[in-house]
CSV table of C-alpha atoms in Angstrom, one decimal:
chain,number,residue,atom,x,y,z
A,356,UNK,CA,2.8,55.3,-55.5
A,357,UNK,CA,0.6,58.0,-56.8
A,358,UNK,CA,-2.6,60.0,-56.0
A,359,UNK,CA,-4.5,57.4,-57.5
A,360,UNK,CA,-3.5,54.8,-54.9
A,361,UNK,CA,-4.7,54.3,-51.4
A,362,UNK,CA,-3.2,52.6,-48.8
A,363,UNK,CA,-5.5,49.5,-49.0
A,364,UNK,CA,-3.1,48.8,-52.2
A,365,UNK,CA,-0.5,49.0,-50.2
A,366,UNK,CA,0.6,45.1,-49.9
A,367,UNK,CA,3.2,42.6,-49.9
A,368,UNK,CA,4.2,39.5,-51.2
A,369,UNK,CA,7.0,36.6,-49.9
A,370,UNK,CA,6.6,33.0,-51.7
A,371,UNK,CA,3.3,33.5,-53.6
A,372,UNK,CA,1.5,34.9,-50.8
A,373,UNK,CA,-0.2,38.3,-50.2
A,374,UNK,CA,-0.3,40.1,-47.2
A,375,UNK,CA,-1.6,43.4,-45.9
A,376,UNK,CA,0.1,43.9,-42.0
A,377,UNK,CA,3.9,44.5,-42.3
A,378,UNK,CA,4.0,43.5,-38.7
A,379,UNK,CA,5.1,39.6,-38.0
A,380,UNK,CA,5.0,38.8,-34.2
A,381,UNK,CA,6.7,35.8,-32.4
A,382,UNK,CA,4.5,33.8,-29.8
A,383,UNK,CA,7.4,33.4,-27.2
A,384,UNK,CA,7.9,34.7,-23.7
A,385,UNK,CA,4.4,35.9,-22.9
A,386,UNK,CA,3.2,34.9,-19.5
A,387,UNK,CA,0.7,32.8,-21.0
A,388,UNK,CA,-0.8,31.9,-24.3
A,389,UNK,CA,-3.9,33.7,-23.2
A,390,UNK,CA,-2.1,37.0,-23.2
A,391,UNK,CA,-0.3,35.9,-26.1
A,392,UNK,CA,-3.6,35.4,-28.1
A,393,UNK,CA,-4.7,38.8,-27.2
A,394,UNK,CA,-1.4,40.4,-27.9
A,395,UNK,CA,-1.4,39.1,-31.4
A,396,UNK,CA,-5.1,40.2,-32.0
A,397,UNK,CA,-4.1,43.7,-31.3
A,398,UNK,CA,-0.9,43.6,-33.3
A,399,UNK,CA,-2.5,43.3,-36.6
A,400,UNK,CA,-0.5,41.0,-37.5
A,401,UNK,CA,-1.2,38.1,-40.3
A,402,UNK,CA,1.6,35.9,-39.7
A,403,UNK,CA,3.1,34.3,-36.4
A,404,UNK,CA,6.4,32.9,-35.7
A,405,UNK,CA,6.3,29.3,-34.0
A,406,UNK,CA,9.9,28.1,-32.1
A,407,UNK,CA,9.2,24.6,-33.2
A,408,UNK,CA,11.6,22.9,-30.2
A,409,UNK,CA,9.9,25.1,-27.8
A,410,UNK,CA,5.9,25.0,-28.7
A,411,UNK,CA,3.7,22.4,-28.4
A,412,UNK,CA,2.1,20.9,-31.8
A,413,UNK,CA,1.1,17.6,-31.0
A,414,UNK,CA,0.0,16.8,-27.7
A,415,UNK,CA,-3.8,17.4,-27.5
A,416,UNK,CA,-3.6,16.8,-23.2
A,417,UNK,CA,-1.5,20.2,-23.1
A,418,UNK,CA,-2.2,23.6,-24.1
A,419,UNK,CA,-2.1,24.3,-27.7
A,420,UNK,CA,-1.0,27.4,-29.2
A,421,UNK,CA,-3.6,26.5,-32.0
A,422,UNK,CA,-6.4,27.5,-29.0
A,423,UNK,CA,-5.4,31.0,-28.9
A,424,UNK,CA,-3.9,32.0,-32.2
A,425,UNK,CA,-6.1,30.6,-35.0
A,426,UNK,CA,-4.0,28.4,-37.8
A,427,UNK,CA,-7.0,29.0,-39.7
A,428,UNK,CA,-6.6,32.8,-39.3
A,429,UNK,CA,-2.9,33.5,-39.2
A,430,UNK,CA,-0.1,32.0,-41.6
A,431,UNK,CA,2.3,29.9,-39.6
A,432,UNK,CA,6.0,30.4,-39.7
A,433,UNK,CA,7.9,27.6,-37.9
A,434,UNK,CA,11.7,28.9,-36.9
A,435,UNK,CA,14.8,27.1,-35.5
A,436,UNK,CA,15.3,29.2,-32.9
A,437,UNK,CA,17.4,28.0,-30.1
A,438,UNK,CA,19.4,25.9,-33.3
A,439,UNK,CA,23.3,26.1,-32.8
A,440,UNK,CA,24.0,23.8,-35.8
A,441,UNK,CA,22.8,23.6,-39.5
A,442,UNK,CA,22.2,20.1,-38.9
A,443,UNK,CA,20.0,21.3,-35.8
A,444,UNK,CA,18.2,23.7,-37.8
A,445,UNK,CA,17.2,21.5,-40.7
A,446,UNK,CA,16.0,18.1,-38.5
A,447,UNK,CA,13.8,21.0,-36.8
A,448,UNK,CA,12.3,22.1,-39.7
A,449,UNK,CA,11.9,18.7,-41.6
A,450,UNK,CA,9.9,17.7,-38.2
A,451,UNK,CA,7.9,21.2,-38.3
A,452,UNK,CA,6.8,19.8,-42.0
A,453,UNK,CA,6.4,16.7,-41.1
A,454,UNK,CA,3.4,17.8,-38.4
A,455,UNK,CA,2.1,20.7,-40.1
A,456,UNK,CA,2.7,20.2,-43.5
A,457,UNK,CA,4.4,24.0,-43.5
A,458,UNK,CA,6.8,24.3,-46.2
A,459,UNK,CA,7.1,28.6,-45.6
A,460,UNK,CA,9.5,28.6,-43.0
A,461,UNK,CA,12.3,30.9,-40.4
A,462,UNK,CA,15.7,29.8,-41.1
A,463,UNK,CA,18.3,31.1,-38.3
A,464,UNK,CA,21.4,29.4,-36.9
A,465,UNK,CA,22.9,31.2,-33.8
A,466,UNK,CA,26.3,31.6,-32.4
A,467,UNK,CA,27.6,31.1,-29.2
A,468,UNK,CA,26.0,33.3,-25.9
A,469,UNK,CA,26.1,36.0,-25.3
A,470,UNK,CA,25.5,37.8,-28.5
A,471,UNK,CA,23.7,35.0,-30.3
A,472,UNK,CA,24.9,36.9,-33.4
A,473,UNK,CA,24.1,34.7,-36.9
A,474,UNK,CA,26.3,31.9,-37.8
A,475,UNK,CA,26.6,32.8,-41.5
A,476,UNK,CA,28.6,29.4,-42.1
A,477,UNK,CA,25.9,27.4,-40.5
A,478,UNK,CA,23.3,29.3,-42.3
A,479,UNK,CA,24.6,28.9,-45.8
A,480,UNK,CA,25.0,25.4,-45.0
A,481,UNK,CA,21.7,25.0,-43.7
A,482,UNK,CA,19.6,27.0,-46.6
A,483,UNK,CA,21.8,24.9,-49.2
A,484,UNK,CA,19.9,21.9,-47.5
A,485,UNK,CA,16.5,23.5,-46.8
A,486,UNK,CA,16.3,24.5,-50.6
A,487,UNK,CA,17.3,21.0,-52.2
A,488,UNK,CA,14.5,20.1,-49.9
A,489,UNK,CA,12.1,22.3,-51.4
A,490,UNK,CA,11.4,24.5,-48.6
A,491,UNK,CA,10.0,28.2,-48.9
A,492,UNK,CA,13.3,30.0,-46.9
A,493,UNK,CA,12.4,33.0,-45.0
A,494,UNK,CA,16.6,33.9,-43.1
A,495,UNK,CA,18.0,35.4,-40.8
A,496,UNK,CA,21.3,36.9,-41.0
A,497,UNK,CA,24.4,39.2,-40.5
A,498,UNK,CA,23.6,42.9,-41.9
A,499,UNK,CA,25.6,41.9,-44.2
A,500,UNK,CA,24.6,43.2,-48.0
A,501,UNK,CA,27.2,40.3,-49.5
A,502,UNK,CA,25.9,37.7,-47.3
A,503,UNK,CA,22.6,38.9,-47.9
A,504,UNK,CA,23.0,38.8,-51.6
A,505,UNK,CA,24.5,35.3,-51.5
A,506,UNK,CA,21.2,33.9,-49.6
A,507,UNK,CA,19.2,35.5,-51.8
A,508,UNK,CA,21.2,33.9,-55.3
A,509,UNK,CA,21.0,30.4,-53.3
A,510,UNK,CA,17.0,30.7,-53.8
A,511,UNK,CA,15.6,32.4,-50.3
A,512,UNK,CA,12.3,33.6,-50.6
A,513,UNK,CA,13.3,36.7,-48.4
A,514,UNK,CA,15.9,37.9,-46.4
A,515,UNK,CA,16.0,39.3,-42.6
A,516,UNK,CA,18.9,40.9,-41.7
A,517,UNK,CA,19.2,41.8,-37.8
A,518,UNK,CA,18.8,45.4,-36.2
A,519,UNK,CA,20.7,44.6,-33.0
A,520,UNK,CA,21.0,41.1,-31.2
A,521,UNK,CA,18.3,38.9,-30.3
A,522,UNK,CA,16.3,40.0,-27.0
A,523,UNK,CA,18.7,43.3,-26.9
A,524,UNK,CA,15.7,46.0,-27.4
A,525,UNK,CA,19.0,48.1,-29.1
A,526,UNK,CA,16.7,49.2,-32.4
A,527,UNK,CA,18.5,49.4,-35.6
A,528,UNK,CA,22.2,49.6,-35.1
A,529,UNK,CA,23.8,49.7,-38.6
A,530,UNK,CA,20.8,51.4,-41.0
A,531,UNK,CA,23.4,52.0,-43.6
A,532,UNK,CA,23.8,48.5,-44.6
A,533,UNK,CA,20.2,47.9,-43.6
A,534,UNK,CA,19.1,50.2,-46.3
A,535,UNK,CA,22.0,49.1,-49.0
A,536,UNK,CA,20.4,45.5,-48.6
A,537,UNK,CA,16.9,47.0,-49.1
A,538,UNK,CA,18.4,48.7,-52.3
A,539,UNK,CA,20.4,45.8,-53.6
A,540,UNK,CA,17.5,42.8,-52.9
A,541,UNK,CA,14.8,41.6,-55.8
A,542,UNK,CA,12.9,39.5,-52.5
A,543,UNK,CA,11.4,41.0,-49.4
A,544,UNK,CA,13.9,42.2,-47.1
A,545,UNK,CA,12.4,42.2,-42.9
A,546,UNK,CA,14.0,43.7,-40.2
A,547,UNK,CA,14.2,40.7,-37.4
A,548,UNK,CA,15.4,41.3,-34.0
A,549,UNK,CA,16.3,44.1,-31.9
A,550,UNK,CA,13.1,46.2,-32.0
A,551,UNK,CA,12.7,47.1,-28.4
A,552,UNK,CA,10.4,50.4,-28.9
A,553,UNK,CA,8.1,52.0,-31.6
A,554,UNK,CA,10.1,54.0,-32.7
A,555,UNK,CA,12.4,51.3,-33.7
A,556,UNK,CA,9.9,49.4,-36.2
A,557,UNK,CA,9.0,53.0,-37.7
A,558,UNK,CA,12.9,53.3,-38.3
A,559,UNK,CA,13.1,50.1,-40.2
A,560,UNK,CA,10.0,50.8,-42.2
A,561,UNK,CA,11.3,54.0,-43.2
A,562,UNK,CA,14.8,52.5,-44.1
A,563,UNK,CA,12.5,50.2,-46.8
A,564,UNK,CA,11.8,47.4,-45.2
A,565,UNK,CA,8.8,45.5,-46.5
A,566,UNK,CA,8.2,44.2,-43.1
A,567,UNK,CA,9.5,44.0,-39.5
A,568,UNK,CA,9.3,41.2,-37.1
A,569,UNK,CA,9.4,41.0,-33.1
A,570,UNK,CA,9.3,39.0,-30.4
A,571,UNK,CA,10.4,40.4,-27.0
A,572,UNK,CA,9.5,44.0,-27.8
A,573,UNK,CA,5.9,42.8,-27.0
A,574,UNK,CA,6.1,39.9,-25.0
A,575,UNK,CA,8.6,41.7,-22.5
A,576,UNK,CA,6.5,44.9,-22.3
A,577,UNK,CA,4.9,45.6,-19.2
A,578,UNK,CA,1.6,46.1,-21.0
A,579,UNK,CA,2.2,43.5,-24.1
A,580,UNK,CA,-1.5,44.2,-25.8
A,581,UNK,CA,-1.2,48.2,-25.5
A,582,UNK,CA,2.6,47.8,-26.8
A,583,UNK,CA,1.0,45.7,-29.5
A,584,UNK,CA,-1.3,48.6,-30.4
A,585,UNK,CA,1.9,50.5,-30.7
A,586,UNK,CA,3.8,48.5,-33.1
A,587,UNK,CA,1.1,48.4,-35.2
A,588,UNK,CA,1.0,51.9,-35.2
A,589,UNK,CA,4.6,52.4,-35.9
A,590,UNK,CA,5.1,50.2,-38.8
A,591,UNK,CA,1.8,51.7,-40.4
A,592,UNK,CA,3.5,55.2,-39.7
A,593,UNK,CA,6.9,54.3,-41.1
A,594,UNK,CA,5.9,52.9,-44.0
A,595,UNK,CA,3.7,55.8,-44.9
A,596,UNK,CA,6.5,57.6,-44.4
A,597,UNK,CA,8.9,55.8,-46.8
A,598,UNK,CA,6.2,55.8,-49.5
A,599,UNK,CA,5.7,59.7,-49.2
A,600,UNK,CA,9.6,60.3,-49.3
A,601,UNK,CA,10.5,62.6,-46.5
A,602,UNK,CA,12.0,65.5,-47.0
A,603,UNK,CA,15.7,66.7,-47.8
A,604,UNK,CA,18.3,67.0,-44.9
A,605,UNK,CA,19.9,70.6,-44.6
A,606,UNK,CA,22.9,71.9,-42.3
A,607,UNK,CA,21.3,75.2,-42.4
A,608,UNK,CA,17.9,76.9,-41.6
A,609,UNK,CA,14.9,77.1,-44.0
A,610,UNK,CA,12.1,79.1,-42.7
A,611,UNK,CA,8.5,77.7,-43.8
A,612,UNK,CA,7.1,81.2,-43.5
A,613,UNK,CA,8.0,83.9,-46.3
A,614,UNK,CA,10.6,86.6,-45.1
A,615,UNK,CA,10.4,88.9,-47.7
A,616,UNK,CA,9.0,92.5,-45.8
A,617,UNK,CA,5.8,93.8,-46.9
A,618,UNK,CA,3.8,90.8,-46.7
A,619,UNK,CA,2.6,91.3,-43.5
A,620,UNK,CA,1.2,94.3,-42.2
């Protein structure tokens, strides 16, 4: 990126579509979808993860998620969380297209409490399936740079390895293979789960990432709008970061004033 760019150049693009915010927020665990309308609003954000087992999308007598967050307004991602199985995850998602007509979709299949960690079996079986089916495959997996290449050969439209466990708050445990994925991947690669802070989503940005997403980090704040503000903030900052190239790490000093005598009198 040169002098002659600006930042409003500055997109991304999974599955034919173009999008501006690199933040992707869940609309879980909020204390109500009031809050979670507002929190969303303040994130920036242009796309919204939807547990399909866990929201209502077709009873017009309850409260709708479509009252607060706009389908109109923000791109719908329907995800299997909470799926255990492949089989789970793809009758989830078959039903998710079924009422909505979304074909973009959240792939992840979880292993046993109490780390949750990805079942890359499950997973392979279930994007094998998803694919044939001709779904758009967003997944979740290990941080894993083989499994990641694998998902990415089978056809998935981007890949989204973890930072820590699901719900941890940890931040980015294993930035090494975070950033070889980032390196090795033609798709978009997202950082998803983990993020508990700021500072976290600016790591991952800075790592490469074209994009991070969260859930709990917001939801579980105890001011979920102003933390909202903040990851905004942080992604925005990170990837700045990463496109200006920071500088060199030393193991010795390097004063940024001249020492040379005589030039200061």
């Amino acid at each position: 990126m040169d002098g002659m760019h600006t930042d409003a150049d500055d997109t991304w693009e999974v599955a034919g579509r173009r999008f501006r915010s690199r933040l992707i927020v869940g609309t879980g665990r909020y204390k109500d979808l009031e809050e979670t309308g507002r929190a969303i609003e303040a994130s920036g954000a242009e796309i919204v993860t939807v547990a399909v087992r866990r929201v209502n999308l077709s009873d017009p007598k309850a409260p709708m998620l479509q009252d607060y967050v706009d389908p109109k307004r923000y791109t719908y991602l329907p995800n299997t969380a909470g799926c255990h199985t492949a089989q789970e995850a793809v009758r989830t998602l078959r039903l998710a297209r079924e009422a909505g007509g979304w074909n973009l979709v959240k792939l992840e299949v979880l292993g046993p409490p109490p780390f949750l960690y990805p079942d890359m079996p499950a997973t392979f079986e279930a994007a094998e399936a998803l694919l044939k089916d001709g779904f758009e495959v967003m997944v979740y997996c290990n941080d894993d740079p083989i499994a990641a290449r694998r998902l990415e050969e089978m056809g998935c439209v981007a890949i989204m390895p973890l930072g820590a466990p699901i719900g941890s708050g940890l931040g980015i445990q294993n930035p090494v293979m975070i950033r070889a994925i980032v390196e090795q991947s033609r798709v978009p690669v997202l950082v998803d789960a983990g993020v508990g802070t700021a500072s976290d989503a600016t790591v991952a940005m800075e790592l490469g990432c074209d994009a991070v997403l969260m859930n709990s980090a917001i939801a579980h704040a105890r001011d979920p709008v102003r933390m909202a503000r903040a990851m905004k903030a942080a992604v925005e900052a990170g990837r700045l970061a990463y496109l200006a190239g920071r500088m060199p790490k030393k193991y010795v000093a390097d004063p940024s004033s001249p020492l040379t005598e005589g030039l200061i009198r």
